[in-house]
PDB file of C-alpha atoms and ligand atoms in Angstrom:
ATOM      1  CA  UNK C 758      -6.952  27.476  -7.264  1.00 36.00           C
ATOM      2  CA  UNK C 759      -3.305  28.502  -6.418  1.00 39.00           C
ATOM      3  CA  UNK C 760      -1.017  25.953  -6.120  1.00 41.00           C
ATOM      4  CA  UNK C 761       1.035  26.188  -2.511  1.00 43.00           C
ATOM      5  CA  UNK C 762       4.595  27.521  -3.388  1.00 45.00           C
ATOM      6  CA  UNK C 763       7.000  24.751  -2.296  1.00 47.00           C
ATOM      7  CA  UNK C 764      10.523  23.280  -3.378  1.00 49.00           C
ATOM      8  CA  UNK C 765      10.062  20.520  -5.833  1.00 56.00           C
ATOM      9  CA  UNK C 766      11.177  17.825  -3.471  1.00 65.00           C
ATOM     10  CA  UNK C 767       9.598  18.795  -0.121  1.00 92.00           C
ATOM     11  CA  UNK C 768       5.896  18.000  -1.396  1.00 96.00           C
ATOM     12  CA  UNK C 769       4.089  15.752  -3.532  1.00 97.00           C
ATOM     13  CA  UNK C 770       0.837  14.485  -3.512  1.00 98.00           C
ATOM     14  CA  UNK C 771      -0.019  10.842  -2.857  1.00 98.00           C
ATOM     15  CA  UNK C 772      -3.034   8.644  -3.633  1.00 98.00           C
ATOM     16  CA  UNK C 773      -3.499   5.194  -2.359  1.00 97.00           C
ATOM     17  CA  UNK C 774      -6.266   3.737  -4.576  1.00 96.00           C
ATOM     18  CA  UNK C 775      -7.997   0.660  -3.009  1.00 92.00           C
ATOM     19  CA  UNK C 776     -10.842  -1.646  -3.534  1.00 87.00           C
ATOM     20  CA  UNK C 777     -13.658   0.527  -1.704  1.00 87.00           C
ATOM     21  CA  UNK C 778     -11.906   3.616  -1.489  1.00 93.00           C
ATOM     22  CA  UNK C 779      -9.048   6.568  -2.915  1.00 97.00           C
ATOM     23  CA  UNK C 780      -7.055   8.104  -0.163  1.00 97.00           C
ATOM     24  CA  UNK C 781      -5.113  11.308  -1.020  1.00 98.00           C
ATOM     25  CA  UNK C 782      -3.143  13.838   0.401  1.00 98.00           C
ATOM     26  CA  UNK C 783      -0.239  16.396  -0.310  1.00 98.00           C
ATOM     27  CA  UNK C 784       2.658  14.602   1.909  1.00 98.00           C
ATOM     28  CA  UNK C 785       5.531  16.685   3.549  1.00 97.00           C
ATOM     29  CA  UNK C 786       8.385  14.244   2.653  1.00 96.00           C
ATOM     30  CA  UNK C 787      11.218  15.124   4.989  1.00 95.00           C
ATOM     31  CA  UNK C 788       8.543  14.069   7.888  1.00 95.00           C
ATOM     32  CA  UNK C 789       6.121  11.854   6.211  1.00 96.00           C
ATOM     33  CA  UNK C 790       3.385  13.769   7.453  1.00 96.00           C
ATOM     34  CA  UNK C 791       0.136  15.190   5.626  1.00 97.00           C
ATOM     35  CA  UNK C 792      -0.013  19.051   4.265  1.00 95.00           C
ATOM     36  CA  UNK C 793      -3.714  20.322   4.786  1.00 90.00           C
ATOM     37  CA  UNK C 794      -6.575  18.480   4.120  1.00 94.00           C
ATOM     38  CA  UNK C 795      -7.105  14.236   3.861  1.00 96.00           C
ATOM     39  CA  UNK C 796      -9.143  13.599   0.800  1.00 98.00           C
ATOM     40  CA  UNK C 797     -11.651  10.099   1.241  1.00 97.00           C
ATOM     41  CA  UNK C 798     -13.529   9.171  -1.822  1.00 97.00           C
ATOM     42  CA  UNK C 799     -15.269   6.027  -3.291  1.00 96.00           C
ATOM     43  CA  UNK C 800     -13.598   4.097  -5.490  1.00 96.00           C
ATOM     44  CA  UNK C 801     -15.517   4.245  -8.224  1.00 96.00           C
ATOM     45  CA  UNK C 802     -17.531   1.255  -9.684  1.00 95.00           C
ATOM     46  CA  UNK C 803     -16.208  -0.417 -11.946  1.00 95.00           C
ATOM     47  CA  UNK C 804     -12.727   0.581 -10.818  1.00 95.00           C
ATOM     48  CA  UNK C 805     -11.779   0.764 -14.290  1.00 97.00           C
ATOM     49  CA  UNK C 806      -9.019   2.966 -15.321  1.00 98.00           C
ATOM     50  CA  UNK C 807     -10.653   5.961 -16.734  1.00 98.00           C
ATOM     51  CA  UNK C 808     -12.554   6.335 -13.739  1.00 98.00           C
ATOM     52  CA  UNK C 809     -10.168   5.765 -11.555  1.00 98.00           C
ATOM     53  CA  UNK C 810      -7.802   8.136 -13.310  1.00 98.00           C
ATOM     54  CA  UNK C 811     -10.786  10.504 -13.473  1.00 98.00           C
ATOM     55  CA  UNK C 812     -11.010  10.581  -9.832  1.00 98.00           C
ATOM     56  CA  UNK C 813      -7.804  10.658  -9.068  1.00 98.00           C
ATOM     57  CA  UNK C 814      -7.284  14.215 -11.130  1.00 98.00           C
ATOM     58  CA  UNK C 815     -10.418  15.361  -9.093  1.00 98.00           C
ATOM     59  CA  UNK C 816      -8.735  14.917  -5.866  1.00 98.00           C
ATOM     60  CA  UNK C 817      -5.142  16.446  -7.373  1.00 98.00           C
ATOM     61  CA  UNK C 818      -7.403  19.616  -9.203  1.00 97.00           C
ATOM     62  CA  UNK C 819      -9.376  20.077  -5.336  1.00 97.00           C
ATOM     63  CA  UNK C 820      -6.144  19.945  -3.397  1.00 97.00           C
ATOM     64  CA  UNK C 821      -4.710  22.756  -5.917  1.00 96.00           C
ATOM     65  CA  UNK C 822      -1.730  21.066  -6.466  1.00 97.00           C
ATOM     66  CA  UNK C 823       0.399  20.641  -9.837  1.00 95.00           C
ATOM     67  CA  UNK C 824       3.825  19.047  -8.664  1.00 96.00           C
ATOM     68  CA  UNK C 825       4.353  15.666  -8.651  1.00 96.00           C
ATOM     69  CA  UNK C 826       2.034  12.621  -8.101  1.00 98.00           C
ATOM     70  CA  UNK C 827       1.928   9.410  -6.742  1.00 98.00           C
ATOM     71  CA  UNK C 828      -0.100   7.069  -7.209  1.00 98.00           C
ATOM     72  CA  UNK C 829      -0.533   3.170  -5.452  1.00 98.00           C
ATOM     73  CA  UNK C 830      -2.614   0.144  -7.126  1.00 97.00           C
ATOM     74  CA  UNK C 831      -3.415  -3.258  -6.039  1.00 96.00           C
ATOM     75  CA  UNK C 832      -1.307  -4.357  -8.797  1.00 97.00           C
ATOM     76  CA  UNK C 833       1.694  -5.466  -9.667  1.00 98.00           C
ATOM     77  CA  UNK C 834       3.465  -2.608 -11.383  1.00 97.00           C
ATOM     78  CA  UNK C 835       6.148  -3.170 -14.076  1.00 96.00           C
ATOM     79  CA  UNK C 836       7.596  -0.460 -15.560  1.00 93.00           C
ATOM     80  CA  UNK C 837       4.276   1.389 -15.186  1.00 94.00           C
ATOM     81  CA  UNK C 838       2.168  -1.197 -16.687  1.00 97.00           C
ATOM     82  CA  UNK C 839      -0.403  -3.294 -14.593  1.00 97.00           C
ATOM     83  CA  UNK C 840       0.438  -6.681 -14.784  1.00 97.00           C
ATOM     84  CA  UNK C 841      -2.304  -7.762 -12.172  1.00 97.00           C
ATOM     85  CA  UNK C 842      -5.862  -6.225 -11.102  1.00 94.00           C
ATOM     86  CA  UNK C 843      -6.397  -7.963  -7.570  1.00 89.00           C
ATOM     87  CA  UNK C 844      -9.703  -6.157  -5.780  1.00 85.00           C
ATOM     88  CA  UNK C 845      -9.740  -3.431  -9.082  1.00 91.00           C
ATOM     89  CA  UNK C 846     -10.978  -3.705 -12.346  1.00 95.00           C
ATOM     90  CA  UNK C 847      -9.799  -6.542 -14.530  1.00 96.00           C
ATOM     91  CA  UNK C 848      -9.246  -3.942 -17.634  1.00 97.00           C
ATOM     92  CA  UNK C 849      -6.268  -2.544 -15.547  1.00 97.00           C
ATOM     93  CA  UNK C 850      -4.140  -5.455 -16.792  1.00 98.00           C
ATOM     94  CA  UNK C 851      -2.010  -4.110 -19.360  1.00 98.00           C
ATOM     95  CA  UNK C 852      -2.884  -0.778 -18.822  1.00 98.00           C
ATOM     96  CA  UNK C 853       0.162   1.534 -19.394  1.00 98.00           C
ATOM     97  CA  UNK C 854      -0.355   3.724 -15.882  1.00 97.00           C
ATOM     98  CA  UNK C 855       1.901   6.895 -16.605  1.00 96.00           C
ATOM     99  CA  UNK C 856       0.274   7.278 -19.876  1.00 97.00           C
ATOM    100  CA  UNK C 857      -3.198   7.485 -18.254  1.00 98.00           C
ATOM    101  CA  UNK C 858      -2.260   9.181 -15.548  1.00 97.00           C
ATOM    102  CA  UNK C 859      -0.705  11.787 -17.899  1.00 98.00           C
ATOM    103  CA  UNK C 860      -3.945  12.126 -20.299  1.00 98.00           C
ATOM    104  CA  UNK C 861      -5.955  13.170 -17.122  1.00 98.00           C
ATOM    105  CA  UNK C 862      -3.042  14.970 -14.801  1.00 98.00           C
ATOM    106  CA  UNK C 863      -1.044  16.270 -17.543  1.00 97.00           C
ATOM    107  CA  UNK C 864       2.718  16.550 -17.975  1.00 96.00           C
ATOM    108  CA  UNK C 865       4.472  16.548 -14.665  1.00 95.00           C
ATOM    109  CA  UNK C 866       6.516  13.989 -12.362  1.00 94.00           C
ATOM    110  CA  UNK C 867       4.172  11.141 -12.169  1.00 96.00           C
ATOM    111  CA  UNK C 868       4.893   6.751 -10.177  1.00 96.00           C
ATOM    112  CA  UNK C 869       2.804   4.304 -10.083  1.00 97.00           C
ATOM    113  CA  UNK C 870       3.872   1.820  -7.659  1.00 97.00           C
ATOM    114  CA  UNK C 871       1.872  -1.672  -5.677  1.00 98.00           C
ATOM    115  CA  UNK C 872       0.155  -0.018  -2.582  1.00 97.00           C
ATOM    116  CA  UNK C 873       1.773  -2.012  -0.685  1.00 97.00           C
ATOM    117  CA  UNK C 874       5.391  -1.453  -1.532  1.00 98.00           C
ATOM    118  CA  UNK C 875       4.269   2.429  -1.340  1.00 98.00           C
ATOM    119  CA  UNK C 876       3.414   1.175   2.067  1.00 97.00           C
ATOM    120  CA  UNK C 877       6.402  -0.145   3.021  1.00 97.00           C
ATOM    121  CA  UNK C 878       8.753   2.410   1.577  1.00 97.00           C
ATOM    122  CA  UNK C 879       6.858   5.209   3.731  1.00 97.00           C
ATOM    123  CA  UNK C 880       7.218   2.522   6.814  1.00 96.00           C
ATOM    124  CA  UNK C 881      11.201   2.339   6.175  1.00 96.00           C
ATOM    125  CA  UNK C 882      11.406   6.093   6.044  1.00 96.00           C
ATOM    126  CA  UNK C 883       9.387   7.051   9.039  1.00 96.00           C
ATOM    127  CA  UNK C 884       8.326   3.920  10.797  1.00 94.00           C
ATOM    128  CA  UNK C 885       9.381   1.572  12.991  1.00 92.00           C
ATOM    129  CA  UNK C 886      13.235   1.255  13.604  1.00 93.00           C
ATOM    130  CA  UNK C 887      12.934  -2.550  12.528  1.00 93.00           C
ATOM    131  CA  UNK C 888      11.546  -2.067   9.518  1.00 93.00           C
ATOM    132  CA  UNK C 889      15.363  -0.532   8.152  1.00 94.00           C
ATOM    133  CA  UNK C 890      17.362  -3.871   9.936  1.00 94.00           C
ATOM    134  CA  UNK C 891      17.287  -7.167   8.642  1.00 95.00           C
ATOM    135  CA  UNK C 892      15.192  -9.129   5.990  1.00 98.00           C
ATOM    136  CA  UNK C 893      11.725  -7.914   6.691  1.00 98.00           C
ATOM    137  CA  UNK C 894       8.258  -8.661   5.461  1.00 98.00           C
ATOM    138  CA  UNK C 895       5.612  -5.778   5.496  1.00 98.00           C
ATOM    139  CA  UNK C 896       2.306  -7.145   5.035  1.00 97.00           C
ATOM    140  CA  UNK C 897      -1.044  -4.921   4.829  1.00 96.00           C
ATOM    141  CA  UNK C 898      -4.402  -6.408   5.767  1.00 94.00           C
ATOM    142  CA  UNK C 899      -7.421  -5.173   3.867  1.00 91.00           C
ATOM    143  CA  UNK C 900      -9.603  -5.867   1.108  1.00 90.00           C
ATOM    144  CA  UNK C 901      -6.824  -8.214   0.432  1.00 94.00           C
ATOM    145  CA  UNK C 902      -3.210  -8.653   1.874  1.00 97.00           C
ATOM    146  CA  UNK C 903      -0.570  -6.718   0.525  1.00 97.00           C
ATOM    147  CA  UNK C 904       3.618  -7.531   0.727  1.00 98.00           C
ATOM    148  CA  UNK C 905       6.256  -6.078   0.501  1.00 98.00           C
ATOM    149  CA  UNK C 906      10.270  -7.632   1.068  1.00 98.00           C
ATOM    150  CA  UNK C 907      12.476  -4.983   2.204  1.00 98.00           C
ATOM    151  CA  UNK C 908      16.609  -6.144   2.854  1.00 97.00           C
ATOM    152  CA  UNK C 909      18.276  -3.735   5.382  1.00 96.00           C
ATOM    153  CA  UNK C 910      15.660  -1.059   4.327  1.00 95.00           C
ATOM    154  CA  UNK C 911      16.003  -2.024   0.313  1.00 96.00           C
ATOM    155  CA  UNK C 912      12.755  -2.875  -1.663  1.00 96.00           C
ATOM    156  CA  UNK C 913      12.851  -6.137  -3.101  1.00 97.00           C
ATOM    157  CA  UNK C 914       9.191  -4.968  -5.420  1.00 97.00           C
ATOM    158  CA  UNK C 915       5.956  -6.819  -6.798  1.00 98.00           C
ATOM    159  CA  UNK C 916       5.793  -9.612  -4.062  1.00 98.00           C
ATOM    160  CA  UNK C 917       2.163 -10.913  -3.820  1.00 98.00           C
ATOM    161  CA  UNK C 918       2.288 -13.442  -0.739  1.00 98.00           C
ATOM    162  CA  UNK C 919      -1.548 -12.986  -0.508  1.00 98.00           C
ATOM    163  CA  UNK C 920      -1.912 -15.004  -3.100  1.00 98.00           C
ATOM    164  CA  UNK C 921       0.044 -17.718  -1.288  1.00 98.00           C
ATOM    165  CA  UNK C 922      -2.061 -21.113  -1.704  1.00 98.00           C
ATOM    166  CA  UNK C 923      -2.276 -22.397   2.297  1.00 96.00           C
ATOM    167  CA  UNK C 924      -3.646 -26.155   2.493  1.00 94.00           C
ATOM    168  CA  UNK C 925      -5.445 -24.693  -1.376  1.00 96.00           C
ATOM    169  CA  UNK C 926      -6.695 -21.525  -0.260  1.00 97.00           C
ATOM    170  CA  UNK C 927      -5.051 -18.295  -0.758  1.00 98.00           C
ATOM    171  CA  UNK C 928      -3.821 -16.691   2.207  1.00 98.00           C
ATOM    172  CA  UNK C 929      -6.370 -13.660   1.622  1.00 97.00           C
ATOM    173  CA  UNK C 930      -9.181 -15.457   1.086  1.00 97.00           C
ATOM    174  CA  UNK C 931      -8.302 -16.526   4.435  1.00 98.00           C
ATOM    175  CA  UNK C 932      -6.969 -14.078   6.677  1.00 97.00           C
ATOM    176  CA  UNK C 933      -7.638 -10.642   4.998  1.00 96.00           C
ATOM    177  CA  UNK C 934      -9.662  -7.692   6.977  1.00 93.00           C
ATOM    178  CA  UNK C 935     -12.125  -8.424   4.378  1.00 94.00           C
ATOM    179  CA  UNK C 936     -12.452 -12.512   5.379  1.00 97.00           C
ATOM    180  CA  UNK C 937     -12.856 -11.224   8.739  1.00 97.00           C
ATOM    181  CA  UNK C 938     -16.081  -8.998   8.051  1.00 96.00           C
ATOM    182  CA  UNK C 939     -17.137 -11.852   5.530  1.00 97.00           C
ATOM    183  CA  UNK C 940     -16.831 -14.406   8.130  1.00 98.00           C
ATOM    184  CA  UNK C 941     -18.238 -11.928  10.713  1.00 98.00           C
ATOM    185  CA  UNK C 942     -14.444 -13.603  12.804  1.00 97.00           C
ATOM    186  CA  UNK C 943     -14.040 -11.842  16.333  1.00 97.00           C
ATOM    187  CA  UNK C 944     -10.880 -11.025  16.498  1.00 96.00           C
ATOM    188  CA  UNK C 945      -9.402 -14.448  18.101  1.00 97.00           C
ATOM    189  CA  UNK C 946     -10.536 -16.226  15.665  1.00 97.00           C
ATOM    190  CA  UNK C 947      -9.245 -14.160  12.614  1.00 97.00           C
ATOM    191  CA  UNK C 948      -5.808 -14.220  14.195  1.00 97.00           C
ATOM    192  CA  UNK C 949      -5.639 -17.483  13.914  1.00 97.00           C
ATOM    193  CA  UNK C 950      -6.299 -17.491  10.345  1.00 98.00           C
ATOM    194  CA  UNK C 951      -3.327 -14.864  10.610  1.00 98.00           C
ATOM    195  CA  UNK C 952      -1.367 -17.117  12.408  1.00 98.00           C
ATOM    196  CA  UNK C 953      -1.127 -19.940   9.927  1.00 98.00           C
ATOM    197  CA  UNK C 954      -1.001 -17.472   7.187  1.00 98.00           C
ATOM    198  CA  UNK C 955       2.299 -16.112   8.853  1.00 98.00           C
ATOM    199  CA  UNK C 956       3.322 -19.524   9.888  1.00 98.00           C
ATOM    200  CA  UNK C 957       3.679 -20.563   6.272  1.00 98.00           C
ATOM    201  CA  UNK C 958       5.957 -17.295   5.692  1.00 98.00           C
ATOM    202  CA  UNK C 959       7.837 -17.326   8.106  1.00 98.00           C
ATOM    203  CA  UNK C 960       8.502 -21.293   7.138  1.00 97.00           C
ATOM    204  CA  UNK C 961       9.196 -19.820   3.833  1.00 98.00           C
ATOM    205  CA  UNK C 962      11.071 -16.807   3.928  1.00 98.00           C
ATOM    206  CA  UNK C 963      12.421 -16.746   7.552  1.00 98.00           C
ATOM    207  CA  UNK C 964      12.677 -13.010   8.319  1.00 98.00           C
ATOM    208  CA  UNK C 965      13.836 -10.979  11.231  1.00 97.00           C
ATOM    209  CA  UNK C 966      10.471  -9.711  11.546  1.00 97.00           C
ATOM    210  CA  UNK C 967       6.615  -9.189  10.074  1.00 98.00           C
ATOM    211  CA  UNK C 968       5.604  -5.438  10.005  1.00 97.00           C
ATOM    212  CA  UNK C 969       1.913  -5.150   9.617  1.00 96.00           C
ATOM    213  CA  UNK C 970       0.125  -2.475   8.235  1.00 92.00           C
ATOM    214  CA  UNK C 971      -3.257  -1.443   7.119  1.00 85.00           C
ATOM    215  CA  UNK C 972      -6.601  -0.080   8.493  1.00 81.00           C
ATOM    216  CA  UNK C 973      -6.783  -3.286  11.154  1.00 85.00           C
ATOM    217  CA  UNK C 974      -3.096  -2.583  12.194  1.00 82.00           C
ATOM    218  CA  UNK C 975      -4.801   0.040  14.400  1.00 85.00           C
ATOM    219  CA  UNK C 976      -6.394  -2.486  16.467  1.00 91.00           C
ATOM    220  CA  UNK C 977      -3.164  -4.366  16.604  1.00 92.00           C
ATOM    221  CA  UNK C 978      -3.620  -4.645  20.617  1.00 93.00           C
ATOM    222  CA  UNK C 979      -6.654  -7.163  20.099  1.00 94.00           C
ATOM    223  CA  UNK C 980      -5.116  -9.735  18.074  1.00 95.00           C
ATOM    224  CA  UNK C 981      -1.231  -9.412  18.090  1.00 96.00           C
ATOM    225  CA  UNK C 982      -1.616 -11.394  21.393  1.00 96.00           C
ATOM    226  CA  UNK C 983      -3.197 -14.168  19.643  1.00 96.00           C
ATOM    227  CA  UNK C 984      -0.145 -14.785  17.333  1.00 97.00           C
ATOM    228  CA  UNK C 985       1.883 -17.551  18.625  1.00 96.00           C
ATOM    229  CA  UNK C 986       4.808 -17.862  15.632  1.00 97.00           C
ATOM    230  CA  UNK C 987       8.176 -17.219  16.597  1.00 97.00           C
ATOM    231  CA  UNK C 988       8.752 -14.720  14.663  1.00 98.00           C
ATOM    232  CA  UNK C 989       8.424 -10.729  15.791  1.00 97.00           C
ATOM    233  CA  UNK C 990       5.145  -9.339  14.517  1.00 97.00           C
ATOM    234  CA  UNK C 991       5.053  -5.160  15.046  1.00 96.00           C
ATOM    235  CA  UNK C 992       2.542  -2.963  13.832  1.00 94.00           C
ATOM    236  CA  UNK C 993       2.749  -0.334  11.589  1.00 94.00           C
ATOM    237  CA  UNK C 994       3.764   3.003  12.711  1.00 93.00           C
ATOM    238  CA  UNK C 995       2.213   4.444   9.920  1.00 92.00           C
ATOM    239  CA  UNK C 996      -1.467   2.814  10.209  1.00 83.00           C
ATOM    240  CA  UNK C 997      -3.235   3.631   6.827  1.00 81.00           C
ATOM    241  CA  UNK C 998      -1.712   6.786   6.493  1.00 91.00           C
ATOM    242  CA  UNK C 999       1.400   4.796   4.772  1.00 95.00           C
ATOM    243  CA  UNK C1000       0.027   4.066   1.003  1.00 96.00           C
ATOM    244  CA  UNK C1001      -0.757   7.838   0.405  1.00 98.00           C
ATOM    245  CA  UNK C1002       2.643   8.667   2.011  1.00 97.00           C
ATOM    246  CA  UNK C1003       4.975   5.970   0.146  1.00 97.00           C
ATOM    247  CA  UNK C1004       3.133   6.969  -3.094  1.00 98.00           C
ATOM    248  CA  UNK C1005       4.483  10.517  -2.591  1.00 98.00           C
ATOM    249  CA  UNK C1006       7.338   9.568  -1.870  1.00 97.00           C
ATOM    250  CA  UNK C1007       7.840   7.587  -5.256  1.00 96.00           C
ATOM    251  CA  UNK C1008       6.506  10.385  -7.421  1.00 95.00           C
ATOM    252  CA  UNK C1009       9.240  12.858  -5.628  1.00 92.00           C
ATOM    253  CA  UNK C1010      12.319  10.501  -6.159  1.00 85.00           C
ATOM    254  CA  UNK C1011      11.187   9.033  -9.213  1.00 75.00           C
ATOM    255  CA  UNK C1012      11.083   5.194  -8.234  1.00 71.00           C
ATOM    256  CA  UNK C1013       9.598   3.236 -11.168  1.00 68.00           C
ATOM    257  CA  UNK C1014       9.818  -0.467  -9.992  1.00 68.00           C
TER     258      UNK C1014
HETATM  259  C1  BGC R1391      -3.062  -7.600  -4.648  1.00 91.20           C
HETATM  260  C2  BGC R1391      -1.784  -6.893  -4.268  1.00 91.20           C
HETATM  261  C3  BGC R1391      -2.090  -5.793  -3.278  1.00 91.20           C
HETATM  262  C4  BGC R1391      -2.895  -6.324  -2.106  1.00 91.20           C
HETATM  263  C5  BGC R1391      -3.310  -5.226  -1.148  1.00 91.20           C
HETATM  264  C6  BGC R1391      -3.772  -8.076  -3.405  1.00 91.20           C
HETATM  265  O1  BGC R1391      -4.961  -8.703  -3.750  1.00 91.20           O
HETATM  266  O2  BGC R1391      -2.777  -8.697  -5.489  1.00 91.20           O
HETATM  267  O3  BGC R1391      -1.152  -6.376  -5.416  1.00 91.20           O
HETATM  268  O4  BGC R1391      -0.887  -5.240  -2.834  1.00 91.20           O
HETATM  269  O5  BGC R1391      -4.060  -6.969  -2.559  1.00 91.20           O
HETATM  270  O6  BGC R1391      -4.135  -4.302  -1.767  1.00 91.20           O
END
């Protein structure tokens, strides 16, 4: 298949791989919107890296594309090595990323970044105004919860505040989309599990807001009026288009945290 004829920098492709399923899409990065066709496929079991990586060049080698690629891991991500494997495969730990992503994409501009500071960088680029002002914590809710500490739009990288221990439990054992199916939670009740989870940041961290992301940031309407900390809590403007987008956007400017 051809590969479309763009500038180096206005495309790249981005993949957001998560605990049930690998997003992808080729991202226009001046708007932050997808090019073509959304690719949705299992993540495959065990998430281990080969197959992962495997499926990951599938998506790339369907889409036609051979530019630069993205790619965002529920792991923290130091100098392209997984440090963590939260919701993935535990044999990701230590993996060096670039270097598998190169044996199965082949030489070309390649990140690996957390999902959810891809998330967050996509959010400060073409979200919410607030998200670029202040000290400001994005959060993701999904098969776990996600973080990400942005100062007057700059990535502070590799927070995990979902592994926050609240009164011994972690905060997304507790208050994750995931808890909420598990716990078969209406959405009341889940968001007051959110609400102490965000009670103890905010205690924390204080920011000048919470920006929160993620599949469930979609139904934002039925539970943001639960919250009752002081602190503004906006959704997303990206929804869970923002991992595939922030990915893309690493992989095009080269941001290895
Ligand atoms: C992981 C994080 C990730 C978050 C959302 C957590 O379990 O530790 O690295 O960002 O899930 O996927």
């Amino acid at each position: 298949m051809l590969a479309p004829m763009t500038h180096p920098h206005e495309h790249a492709f981005g993949v957001d791989v998560g605990g049930s399923g690998i997003k992808g899409a080729l991202v226009d990065l001046m708007t932050g919107e997808f090019v073509g066709q959304r690719y949705v496929v299992d993540t495959p079991q065990p998430a281990t890296p080969d197959a992962v990586a495997a499926t990951v060049a599938r998506i790339v080698d369907d889409a036609g594309w051979d530019g630069p690629v993205g790619v965002a891991l529920p792991s923290v991500i130091r100098e392209q090595v997984a440090v963590t494997a939260a919701n993935i495969d535990p044999a990701w730990i230590g993996t060096n990323c670039h270097d598998l992503l190169t044996r199965h994409l082949g030489e070309r501009p390649l990140a690996i970044l957390n999902d959810a500071d891809a998330a967050g960088l996509a959010e400060v680029a073409h979200g919410v105004d607030e998200a670029r002002r202040g000290s400001v914590i994005f959060l993701t809710f999904g098969t776990g919860i996600g973080s990400a500490f942005f100062a007057h739009g700059a990535l502070f990288s590799n927070t995990e505040l979902g592994h926050l221990l609240i009164d011994g439990t972690e905060a997304e054992r507790l208050a994750s989309s995931a808890a909420k199916v598990r716990d078969g939670l209406g959405f009341a009740a889940w968001a007051s599990r959110v609400d102490t989870v965000l009670a103890e940041f905010e205690r924390l961290f204080n920011p000048s807001a919470f920006i929160v992301g993620g599949g469930i940031s979609t139904d934002a309407g039925q539970w943001l009026p639960h919250l009752s900390i002081r602190t503004p809590v906006l959704p997303a403007r990206l929804r869970n288009r923002a991992g595939v987008v922030g990915a893309a956007m690493a992989a095009a400017h080269h941001v290895t945290p």
